Structure formats: C-alpha cells, structure tokens
Coordinates of C-alpha atoms and ligand atoms in Angstrom, one line a residue:
X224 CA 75.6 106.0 94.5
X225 CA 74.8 102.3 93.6
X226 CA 73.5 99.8 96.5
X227 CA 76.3 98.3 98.0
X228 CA 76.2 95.0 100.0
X229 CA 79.3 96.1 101.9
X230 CA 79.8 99.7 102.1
X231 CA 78.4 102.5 104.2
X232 CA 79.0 106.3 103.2
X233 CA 80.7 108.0 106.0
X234 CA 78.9 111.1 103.6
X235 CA 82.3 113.7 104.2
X236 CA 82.1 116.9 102.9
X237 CA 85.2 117.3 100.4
X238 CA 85.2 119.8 97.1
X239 CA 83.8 118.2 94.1
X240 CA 86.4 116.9 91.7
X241 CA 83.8 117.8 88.8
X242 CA 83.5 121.6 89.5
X243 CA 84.8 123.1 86.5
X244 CA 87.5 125.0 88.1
X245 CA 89.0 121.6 89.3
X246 CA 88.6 119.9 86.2
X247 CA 90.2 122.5 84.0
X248 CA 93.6 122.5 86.4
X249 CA 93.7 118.7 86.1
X250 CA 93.4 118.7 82.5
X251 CA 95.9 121.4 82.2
X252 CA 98.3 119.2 84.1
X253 CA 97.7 115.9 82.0
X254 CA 96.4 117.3 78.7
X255 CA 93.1 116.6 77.2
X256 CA 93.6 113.1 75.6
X257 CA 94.6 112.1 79.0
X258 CA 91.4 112.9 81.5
X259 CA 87.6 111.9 80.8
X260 CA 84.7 113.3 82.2
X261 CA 81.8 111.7 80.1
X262 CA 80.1 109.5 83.0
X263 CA 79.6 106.8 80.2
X264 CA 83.5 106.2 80.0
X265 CA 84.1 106.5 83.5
X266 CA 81.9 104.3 84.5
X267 CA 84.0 100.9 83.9
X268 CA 86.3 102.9 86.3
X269 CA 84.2 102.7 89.1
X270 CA 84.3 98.9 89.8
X271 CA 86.8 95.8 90.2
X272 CA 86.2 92.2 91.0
X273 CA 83.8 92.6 93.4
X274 CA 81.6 94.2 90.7
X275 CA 80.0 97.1 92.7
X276 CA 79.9 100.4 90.7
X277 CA 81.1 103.7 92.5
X278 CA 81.6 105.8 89.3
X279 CA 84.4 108.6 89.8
X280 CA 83.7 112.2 88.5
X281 CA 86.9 111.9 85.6
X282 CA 89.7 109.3 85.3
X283 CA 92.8 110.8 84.6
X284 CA 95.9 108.5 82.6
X285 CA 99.1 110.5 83.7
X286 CA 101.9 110.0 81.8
X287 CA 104.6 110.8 84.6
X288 CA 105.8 111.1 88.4
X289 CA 105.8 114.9 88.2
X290 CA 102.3 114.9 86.4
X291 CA 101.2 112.6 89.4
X292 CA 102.7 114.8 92.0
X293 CA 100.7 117.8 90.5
X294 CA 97.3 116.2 90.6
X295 CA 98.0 115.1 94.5
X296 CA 99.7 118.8 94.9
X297 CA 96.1 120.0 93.2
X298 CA 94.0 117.2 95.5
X299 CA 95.1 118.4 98.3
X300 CA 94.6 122.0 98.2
X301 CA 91.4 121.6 96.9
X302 CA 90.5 118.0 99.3
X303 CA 89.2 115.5 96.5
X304 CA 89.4 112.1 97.1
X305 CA 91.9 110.3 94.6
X306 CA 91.9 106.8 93.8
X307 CA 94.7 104.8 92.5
X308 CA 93.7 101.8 89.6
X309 CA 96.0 99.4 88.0
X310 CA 94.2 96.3 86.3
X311 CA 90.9 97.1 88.7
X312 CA 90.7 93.2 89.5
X313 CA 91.2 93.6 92.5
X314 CA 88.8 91.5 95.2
X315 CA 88.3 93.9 98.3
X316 CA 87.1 97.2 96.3
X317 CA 90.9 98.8 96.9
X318 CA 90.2 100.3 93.2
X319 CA 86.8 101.9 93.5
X320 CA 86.4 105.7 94.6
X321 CA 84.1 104.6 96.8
X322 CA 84.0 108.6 98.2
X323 CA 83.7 110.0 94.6
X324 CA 86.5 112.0 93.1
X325 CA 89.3 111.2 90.5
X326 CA 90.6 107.6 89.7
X327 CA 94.2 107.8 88.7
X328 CA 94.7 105.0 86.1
X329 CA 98.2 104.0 85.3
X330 CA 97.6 102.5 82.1
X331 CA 99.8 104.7 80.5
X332 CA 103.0 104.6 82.9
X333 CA 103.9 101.2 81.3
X334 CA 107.1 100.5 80.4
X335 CA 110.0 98.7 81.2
X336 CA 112.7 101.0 82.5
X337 CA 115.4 98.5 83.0
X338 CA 116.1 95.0 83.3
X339 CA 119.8 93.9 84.5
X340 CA 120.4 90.3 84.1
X341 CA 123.8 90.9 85.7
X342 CA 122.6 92.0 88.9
X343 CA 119.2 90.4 88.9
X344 CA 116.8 93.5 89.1
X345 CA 113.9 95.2 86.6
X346 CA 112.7 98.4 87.3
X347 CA 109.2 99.2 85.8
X348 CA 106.6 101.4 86.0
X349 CA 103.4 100.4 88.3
X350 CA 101.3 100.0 84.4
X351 CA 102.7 97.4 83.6
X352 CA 100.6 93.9 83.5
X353 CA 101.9 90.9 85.6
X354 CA 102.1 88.9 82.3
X355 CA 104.3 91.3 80.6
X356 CA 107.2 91.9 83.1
X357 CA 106.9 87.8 83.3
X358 CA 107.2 87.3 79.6
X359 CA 110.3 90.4 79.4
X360 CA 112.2 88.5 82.4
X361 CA 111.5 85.0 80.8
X362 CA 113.0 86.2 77.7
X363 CA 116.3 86.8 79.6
X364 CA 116.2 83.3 81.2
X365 CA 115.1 85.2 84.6
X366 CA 111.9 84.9 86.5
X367 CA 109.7 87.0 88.3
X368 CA 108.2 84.8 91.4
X369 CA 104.8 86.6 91.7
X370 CA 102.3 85.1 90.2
X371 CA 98.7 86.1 91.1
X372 CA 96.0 83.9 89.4
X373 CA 95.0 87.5 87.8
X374 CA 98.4 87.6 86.0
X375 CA 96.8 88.7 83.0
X376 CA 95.4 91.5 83.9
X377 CA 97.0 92.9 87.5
X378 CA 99.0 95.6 86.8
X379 CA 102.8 95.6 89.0
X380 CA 101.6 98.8 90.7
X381 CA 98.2 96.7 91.9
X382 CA 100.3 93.4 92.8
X383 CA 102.4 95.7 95.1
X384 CA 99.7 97.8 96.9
X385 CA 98.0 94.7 97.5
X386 CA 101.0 92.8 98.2
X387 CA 99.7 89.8 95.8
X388 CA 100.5 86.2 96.8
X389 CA 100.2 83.5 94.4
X390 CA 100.5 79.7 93.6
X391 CA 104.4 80.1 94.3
X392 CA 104.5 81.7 97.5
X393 CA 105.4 78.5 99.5
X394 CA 109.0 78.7 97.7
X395 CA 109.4 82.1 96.4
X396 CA 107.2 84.3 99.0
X397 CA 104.6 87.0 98.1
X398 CA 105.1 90.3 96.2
X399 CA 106.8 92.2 98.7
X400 CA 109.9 89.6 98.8
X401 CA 110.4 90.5 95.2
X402 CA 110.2 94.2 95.5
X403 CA 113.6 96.1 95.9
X404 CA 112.7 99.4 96.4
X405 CA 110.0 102.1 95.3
X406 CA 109.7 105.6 93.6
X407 CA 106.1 107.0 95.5
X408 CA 104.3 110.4 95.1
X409 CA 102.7 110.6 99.1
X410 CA 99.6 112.2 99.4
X411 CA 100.9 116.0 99.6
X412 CA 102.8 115.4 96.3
X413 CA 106.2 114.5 97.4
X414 CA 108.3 112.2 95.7
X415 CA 110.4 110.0 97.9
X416 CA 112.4 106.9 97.3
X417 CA 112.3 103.7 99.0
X418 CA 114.9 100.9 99.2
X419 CA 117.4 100.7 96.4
X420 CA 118.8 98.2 93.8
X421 CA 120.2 95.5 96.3
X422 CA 118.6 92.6 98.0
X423 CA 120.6 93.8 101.3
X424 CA 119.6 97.6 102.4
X425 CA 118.8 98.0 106.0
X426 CA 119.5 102.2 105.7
X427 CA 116.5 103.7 107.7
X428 CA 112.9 102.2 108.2
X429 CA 111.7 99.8 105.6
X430 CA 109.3 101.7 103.8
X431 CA 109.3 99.1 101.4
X432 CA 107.8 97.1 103.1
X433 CA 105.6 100.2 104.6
X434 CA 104.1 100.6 100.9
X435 CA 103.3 96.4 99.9
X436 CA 100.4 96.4 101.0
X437 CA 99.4 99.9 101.3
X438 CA 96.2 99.7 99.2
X439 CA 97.1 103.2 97.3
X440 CA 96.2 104.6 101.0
X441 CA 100.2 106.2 102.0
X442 CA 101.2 106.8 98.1
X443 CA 101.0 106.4 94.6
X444 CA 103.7 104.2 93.0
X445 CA 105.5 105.7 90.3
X446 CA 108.6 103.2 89.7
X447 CA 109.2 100.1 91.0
X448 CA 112.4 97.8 91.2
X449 CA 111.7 94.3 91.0
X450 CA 113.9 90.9 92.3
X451 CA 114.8 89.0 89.8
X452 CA 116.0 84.9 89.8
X453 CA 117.6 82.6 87.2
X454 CA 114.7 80.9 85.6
X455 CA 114.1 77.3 87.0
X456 CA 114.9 74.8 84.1
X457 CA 111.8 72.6 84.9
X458 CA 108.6 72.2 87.0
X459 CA 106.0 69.2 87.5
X460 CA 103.1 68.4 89.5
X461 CA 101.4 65.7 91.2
X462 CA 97.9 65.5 91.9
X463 CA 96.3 63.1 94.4
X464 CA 92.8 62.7 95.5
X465 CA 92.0 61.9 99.5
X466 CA 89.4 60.4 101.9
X467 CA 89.1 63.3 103.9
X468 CA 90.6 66.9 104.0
X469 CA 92.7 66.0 107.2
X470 CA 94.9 63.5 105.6
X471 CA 95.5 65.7 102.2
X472 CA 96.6 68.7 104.7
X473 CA 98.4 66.4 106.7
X474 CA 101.0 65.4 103.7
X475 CA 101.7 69.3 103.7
X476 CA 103.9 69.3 107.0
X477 CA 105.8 66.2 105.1
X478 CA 107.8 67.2 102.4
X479 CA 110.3 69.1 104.2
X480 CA 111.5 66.9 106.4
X481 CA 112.6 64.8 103.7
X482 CA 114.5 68.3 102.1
X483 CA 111.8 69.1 99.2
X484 CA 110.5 72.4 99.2
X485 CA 107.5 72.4 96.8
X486 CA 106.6 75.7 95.0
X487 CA 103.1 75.5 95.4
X488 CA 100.9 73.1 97.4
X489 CA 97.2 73.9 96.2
X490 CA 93.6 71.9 98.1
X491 CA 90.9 71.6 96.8
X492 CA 87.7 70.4 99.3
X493 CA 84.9 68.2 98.2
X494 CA 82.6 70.7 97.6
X495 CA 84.6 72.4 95.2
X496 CA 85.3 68.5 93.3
X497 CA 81.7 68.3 93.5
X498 CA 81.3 71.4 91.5
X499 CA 83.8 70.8 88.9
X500 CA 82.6 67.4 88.5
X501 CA 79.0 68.8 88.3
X502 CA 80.3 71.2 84.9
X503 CA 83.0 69.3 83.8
X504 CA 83.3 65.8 84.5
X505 CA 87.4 65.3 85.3
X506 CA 86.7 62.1 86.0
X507 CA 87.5 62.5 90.4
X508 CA 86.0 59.5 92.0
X509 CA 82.9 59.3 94.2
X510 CA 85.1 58.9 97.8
X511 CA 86.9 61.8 96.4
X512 CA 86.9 64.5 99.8
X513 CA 89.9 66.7 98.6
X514 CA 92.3 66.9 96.2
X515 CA 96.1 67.8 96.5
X516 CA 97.9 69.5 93.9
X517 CA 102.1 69.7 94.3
X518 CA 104.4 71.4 92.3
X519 CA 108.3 71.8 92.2
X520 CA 110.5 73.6 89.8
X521 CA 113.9 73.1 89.8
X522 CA 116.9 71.8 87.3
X523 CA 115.5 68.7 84.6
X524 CA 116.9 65.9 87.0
X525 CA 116.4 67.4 90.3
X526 CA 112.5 67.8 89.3
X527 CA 112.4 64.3 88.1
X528 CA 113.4 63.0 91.6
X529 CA 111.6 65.2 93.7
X530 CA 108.1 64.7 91.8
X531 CA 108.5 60.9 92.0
X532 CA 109.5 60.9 96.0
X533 CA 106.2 63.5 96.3
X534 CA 104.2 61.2 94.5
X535 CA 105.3 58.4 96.8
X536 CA 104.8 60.5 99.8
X537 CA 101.4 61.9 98.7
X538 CA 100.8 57.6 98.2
X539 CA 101.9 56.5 101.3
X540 CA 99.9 59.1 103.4
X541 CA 96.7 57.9 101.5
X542 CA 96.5 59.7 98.0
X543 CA 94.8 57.6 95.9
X544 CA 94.2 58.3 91.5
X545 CA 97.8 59.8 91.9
X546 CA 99.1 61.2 88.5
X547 CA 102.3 62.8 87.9
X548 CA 103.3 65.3 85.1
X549 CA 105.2 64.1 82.2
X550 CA 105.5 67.5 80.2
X551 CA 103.6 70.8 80.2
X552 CA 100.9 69.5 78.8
X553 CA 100.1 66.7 81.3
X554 CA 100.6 69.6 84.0
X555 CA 98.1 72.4 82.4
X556 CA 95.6 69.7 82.4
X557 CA 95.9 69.0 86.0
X558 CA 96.0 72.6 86.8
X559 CA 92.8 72.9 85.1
X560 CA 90.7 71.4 87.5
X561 CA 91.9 74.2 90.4
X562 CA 91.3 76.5 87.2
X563 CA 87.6 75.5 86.7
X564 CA 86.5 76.0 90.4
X565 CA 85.5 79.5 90.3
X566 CA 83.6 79.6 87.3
X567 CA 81.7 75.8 88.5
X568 CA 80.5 77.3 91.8
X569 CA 78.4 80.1 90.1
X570 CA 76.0 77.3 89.8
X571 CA 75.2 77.2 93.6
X572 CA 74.4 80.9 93.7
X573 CA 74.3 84.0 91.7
X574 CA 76.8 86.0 94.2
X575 CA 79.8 84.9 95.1
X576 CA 81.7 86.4 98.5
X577 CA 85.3 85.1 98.0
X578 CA 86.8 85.5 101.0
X579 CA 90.7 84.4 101.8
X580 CA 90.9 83.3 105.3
X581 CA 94.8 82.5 106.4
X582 CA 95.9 80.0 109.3
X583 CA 99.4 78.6 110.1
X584 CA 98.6 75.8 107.7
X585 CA 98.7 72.6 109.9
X586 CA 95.5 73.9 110.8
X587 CA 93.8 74.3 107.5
X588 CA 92.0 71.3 108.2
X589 CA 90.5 71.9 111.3
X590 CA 89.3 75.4 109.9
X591 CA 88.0 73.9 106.8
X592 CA 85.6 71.6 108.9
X593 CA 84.5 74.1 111.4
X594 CA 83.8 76.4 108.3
X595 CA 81.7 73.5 107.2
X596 CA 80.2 73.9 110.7
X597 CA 79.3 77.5 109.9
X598 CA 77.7 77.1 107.0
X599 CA 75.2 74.6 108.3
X600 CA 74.4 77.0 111.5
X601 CA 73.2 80.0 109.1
X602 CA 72.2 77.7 105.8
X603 CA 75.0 78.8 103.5
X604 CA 76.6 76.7 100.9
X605 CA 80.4 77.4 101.6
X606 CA 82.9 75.9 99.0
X607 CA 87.2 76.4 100.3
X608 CA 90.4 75.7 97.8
X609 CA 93.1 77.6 97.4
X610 CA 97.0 78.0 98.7
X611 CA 97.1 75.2 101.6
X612 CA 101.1 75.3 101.5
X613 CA 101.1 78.8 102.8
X614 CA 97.8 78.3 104.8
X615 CA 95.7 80.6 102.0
X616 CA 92.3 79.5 101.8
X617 CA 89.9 80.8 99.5
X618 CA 86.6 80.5 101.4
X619 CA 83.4 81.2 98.7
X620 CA 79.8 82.3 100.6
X621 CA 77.7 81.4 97.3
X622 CA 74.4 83.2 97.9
X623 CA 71.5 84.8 95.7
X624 CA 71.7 88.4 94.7
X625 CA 68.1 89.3 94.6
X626 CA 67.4 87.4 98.1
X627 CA 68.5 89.7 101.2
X628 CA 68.1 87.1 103.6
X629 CA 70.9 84.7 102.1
X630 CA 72.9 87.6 101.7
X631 CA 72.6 88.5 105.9
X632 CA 73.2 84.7 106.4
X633 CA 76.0 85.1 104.0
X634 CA 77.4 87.8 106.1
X635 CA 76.9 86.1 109.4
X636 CA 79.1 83.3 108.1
X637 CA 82.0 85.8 107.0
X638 CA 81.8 87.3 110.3
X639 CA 82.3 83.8 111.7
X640 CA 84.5 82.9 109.7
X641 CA 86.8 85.5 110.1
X642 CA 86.5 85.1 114.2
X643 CA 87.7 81.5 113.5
X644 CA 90.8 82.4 111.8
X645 CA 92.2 84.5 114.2
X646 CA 91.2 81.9 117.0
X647 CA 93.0 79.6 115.0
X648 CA 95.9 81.7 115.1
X649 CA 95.7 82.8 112.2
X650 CA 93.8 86.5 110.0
X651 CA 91.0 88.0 107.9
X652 CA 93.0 87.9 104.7
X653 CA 96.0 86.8 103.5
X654 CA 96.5 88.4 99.9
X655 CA 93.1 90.2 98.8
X656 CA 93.8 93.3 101.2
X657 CA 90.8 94.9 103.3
X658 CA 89.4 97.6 100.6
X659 CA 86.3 98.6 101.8
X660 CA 84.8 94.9 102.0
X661 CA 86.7 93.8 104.9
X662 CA 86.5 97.4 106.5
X663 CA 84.2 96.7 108.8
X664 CA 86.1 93.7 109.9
X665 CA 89.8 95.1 110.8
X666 CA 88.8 95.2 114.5
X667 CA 88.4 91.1 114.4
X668 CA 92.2 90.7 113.5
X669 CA 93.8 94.0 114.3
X670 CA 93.9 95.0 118.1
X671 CA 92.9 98.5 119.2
X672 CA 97.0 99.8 119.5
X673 CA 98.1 98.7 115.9
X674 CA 95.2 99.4 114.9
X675 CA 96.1 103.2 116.2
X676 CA 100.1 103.2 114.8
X677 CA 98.1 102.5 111.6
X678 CA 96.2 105.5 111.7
X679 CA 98.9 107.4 112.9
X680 CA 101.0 106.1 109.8
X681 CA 97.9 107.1 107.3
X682 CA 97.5 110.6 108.8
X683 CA 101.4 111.2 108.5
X684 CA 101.4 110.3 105.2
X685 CA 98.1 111.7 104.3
X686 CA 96.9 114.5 106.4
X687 CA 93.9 115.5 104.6
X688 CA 92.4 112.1 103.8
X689 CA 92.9 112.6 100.3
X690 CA 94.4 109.3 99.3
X691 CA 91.8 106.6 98.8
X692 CA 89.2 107.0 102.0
X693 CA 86.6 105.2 102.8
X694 CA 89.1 102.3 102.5
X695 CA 90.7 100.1 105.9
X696 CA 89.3 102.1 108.6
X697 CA 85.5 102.5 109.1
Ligands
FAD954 C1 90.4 85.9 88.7 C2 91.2 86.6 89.8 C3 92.2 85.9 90.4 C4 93.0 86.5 91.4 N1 94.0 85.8 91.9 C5 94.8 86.3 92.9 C6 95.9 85.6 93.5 O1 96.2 84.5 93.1 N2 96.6 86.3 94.4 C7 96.3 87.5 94.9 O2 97.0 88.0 95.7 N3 95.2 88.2 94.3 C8 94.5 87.7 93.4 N4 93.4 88.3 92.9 C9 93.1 89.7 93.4 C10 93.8 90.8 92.5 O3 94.0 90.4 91.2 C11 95.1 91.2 93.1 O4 94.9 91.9 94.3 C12 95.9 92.1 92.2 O5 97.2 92.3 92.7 C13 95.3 93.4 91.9 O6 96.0 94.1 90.9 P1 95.3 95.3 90.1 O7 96.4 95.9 89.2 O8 94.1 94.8 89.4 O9 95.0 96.3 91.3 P2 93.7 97.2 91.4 O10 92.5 96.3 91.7 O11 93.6 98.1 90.3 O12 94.0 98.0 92.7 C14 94.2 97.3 93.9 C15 94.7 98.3 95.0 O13 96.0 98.8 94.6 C16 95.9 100.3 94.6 N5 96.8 100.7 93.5 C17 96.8 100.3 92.2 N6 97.9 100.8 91.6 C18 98.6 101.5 92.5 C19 99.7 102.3 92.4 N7 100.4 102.5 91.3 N8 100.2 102.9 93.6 C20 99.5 102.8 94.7 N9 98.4 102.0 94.9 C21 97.9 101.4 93.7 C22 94.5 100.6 94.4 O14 94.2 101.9 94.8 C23 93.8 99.5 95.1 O15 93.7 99.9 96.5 C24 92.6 87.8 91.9 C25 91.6 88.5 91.3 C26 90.8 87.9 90.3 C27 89.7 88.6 89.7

C-alpha cells in the first residue's frame, strides 16, 4: 500500500483476486491477451488524476457485456473487490482499487454501435473517448453537449459515472441530460436496461439518472445511448477583465433578462491572473481582479448579435480590456488563458488539492472572498476559477508535498471550505464525484437520512460490497 494523503484502509477481509484459482477463472472468461498480472503493467492502473498509486492484483480488458457479467458473477462468489477504469483521469480517486482486487478497464469495449441523425441518438460503448464520439457526431452536423476539460482522454463510461459537467453546462446541462438510457452489469452479474431511445420515458424509476453519477459503485456500464442536437453553426466569446470579483459575478445574473443564454460563463480570480501572468505574460493589467470569459453558440447572425450586446453588457457593468472573438482563432487564444491556469499554479506549490466547491452562483462572489478568508486563517495559498455560470468553482489548496504541516493546513482549509458551501446553500462537489478523497467529507453535505437511502441503494444493488469499496462512504 502507498501513503496516501486522503485515504484510510478500513483493512476488510475479502479473497485475494491474485490466488491462482481466481486468476485462472478470470482469464478463462476473457482470454489471456486480455488480463495482466505482471505488477509492472498494472501499476499505471492503480492511479488517476489525483496521482496516488493503489496497484490492483490484474487488470482485465473484457471485450463484452456477457464477459463483464462473468467476472462480477465470479467476484461475487469469490468477494474480490472490482474496480471499474475508463480514461483513469478522474479527480476524486473513483478509478483506483483502493481495497485491492481487479480493475476492469474498458479500453477495449470501444466502438460506436449506432448513431441516428434522424432521431438524434448514438449509442456507444462506455470505451470510447469524449473526443471521439464528439468528432463521430460532428461529422454528421450533430453535437454531443458534454464537454469535460479531459475530453481527450475521459472515456463515455467515466463521463457518465461521474456525471461530468463542462464549459457548456450553463446551456446544454451536464452528462446526465445527454444520456438516454443504459445497458449495466449490477454487482451480482445481471444485465438490466435503463431508459430507452427517447428524450420522453417516464416508465418506472429513473435509473438513469440512478447510474450518472454512480462512481462504478451500483454497476458497470456496458452500452450507453447518448442525446444528440443539430450542431450550432457558430460560437464566440468575450472576455473582460474586472476591478473586483463581485462586479464580474455580478454581470452573470444579467444576460438573461435581456433573453441571451450564454453556453459557458467561465471566472477567473486574481490569483489565478497573477499566475498566468507570472508564466505567460497575456498581457492582463495590474488592477486586473478577475476575468470573465462568455461564450454563445448559435446560428452565424444570431451569434454576431448576441456577442456584441454581451460585450456591451460586460462594458457597462465595469469590464474593462474587453475583446471579442472574430473567428476561431481569436477565441482559442482567449480560451488559452483559462487553459494555462492549472499548469501556472504548480509554481506556488508542489501538490495541488483541486477541489470543486458549488453554490447557487449569485453567491460565487461572496464564497470566493470568504475562501480568501480561509486561506489566510491556516496560511494556505488558495487560487479559484472555473464554471461561474453554473456556480462551479474550482478551488486549488497549493501546498508542498514533502511538508506535512502545509498539507494538515491544506486539509483544514478543504474542510472549511466545504462547510462554507453548504452554508452558502450550496455542496462539496459539483462534477469531480466523492471517490475516496471527499469520503470523509459526505457527512458535511449529505444529512444522516439520505445519507441512509444511499446505503440502502448500494447494498441493493451490491450486497457483498464487491463493486468499487472503499469509495463514498467511510
Ligand atoms: C485535466 C483535467 C480536466 C478535467 N476537467 C473536467 C471537467 O471539465 N469536468 C468534469 O466533470 N471533470 C473533469 N475532470 C475530471 C475527470 O476527467 C472526469 O471526472 C471524467 O469524467 C472521468 O472520466 P474517466 O473516463 O477518466 O473516468 P475514470 O477516472 O476512469 O473513472 C471515474 C469513475 O467512473 C467509474 N467508471 C469508469 N467507467 C465506468 C463504467 N463503464 N461503468 C461504471 N463505472 C465506471 C470508475 O470506477 C470511477 O469511479 C478533469 C480531469 C482532468 C485531469
């Protein structure tokens, strides 16, 4: 086991997935170019973003449903922990087999099954990257909404047990308003069916919705069918500088009123301008305290209109150094700024605890300050951007990995931070999920009741604690 700055071993007795009994049925039901065992090659399997290794005893690449259904079948007779992995970049730990076991990586359940332009669907399987299904839709004029920043590498299955947000999510919604409906393998190896191939379907519980967000804790996702819209002709963005982060988050309640519905509204504080500036020089001025970003999408004309009366809007409300996109080009470069944060902020610390805070988003600005507030009490640089439209905010505890004492001053600001949010009206995470990281935080934002229906939920679907543990509940 590798020291963890987040997790505790709850040290359960379950059968070793490495005993050779075990490992000989799973190869049996996968074949042998599809399980490895070498703790060399499994290794990379053991961690995600939050780069903490937890190696699993093999990784196993199924190549079907029924194939999944057998190892589960096999889990739980035997009670191995078994850990679901899509693109492993992931921010909470979700991915890592924190409880040993087997990692099921779906790498090789990757394809397109279908993609209907006529009734504006795709069904996939979970291994398919973000990017691709993207790049598949776009080539039919269509687009799929979602659109984490780790659209690269996510994999479909990973956006959906994490239900990912993204920088469209104030127009289009998060990952779970784009999901139709779900093939899932459940802990004890059946295969049910969720939802269907119709935006309207109101047949039974949502169990759609059940399994967004699931972290690979109720089932494995074997199939998913995807929403689908006609691809917006064109987008643009403005981006405006402010004095102070109250008047950029005040323009966000302004837009609508005035019947604009921006696809993503992104802020950036001046801690994070101060860091990009530091690395990269974009030229922000010295009174520069936040920075607004504002896209829309739309038809050619319509996006014309609306990105002029935003860049007005944004002026009269005290934007200053406005510019507006002209092409795709103008509007990369923009983006690049919120692009450069993460990498600029390495230089205030040599660990990084990204957290993403969310709070109805008129009162982004009083959190941001009061996080300021926090950081100052237990001497912790704190740096915020992120989705201010929807009330995201990606709140970064920069300290030093080989000092213990910023990393306990680190954690004492997370705790805070997270009480704020939910006295704000708000909660602990708005698109990373709990994993293990925020584990030991659920109580803060969950009351002791739900908390219970949530248990009840897990244990129905997965009576032997097969699925993932160590994960959500602590
Ligand atoms: C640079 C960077 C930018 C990011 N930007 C965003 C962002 O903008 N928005 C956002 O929401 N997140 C973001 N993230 C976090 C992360 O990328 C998302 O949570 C993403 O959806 C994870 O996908 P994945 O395929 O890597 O999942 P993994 O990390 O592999 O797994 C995540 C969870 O899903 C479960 N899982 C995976 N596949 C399945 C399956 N088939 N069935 C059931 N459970 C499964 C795993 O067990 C785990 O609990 C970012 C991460 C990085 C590193």
């Amino acid at each position: 086991m590798y020291e963890s700055i987040h997790f505790r071993s709850r040290g359960r007795a379950v059968t070793s997935a490495s005993d050779p009994g075990v490992i000989a049925e799973l190869t049996a039901i996968v074949g042998e170019d599809n399980i490895i065992v070498d703790p060399a090659k499994v290794e990379p399997y053991g961690a995600d973003a939050v780069k903490e290794k937890f190696p699993p005893e093999a990784v196993l690449f199924p190549e079907s449903t029924q194939q999944i259904s057998e190892i589960l079948k096999l889990a739980n007779k035997r009670l191995f922990p078994v850990t679901a992995r899509g693109g492993g970049v992931g921010y909470t730990g979700g991915a890592v087999p924190v409880e040993g076991g087997i990692v099921i990586g779906t790498d090789r359940m990757n394809r397109i099954i279908e993609m209907n332009e006529a009734d504006l669907y795709a069904v996939c399987q979970p291994g398919i990257r973000t990017i691709e299904l993207q790049e598949a839709a776009a080539g039919k004029g269509l687009l799929f909404a979602p659109d984490p920043a780790s659209y690269k590498d996510s994999f479909i299955g990973g956006n959906i047990a994490e239900n990912a947000g993204g920088m469209r999510t104030p127009k289009y919604g998060v990952t779970k308003h784009s999901v139709l409906g779900l093939e899932v393998v459940t802990a004890t190896g059946e295969i049910i069916r969720t939802g269907g191939k119709t935006v309207k379907n109101v047949v039974g519980f949502d169990l759609t919705g059940l399994m967004c967000g699931s972290e690979g804790m109720l089932g494995i996702i074997t199939e998913a069918t995807l929403k689908l819209i006609p691809m917006p002709e064109a987008t643009s963005t403005v981006r405006a500088s402010f004095r102070s982060m109250e008047a950029a988050c005040e323009v966000l309640t302004r837009f609508t009123p005035e019947g604009l519905l921006p696809m993503a509204m992104e802020v950036i504080d001046r801690r994070s301008v101060g860091a990009i500036e530091e690395n990269y020089a974009f030229g922000f001025s010295q009174d520069t305290e936040a920075v607004l970003l504002v896209a829309v999408d739309g038809d050619r004309e319509q996006v014309e209109r609306d990105s002029r009366r935003i860049e007005q809007i944004l002026r009269e409300n005290g934007g200053f150094d406005i510019i507006r996109s002209e092409n795709k080009e103008d509007e990369d470069r923009l983006w690049d700024a919120r692009r450069a944060i993460s990498p600029s902020l390495m230089r205030y610390g040599s660990l990084k605890i990204n957290e993403d805070v969310v709070v109805p988003r008129s009162k982004v600005p009083e959190l941001i300050r009061r996080i300021d507030g926090i950081g100052e009490m237990h001497g912790t640089f704190i740096a915020n951007f992120g989705h201010a439209g929807d009330g995201n905010i990606h709140v970064n505890f920069m300290c030093d990995r080989e000092d213990p004492d910023s990393i306990e001053r680190a954690r004492r600001s997370v705790r805070d931070t997270f009480e704020l949010a939910v006295e704000l009206g708000g909660t602990i995470s708005g698109e990373h999920g709990i994993g293990y990281v925020k584990a030991p935080y659920l109580g803060i934002a969950v009351d002791p009741a739900t908390l219970e229906v949530m248990k009840g939920i897990k244990k129905l679907f997965d009576p032997n604690g097969i699925l993932n543990p160590g994960k959500m509940f602590v």
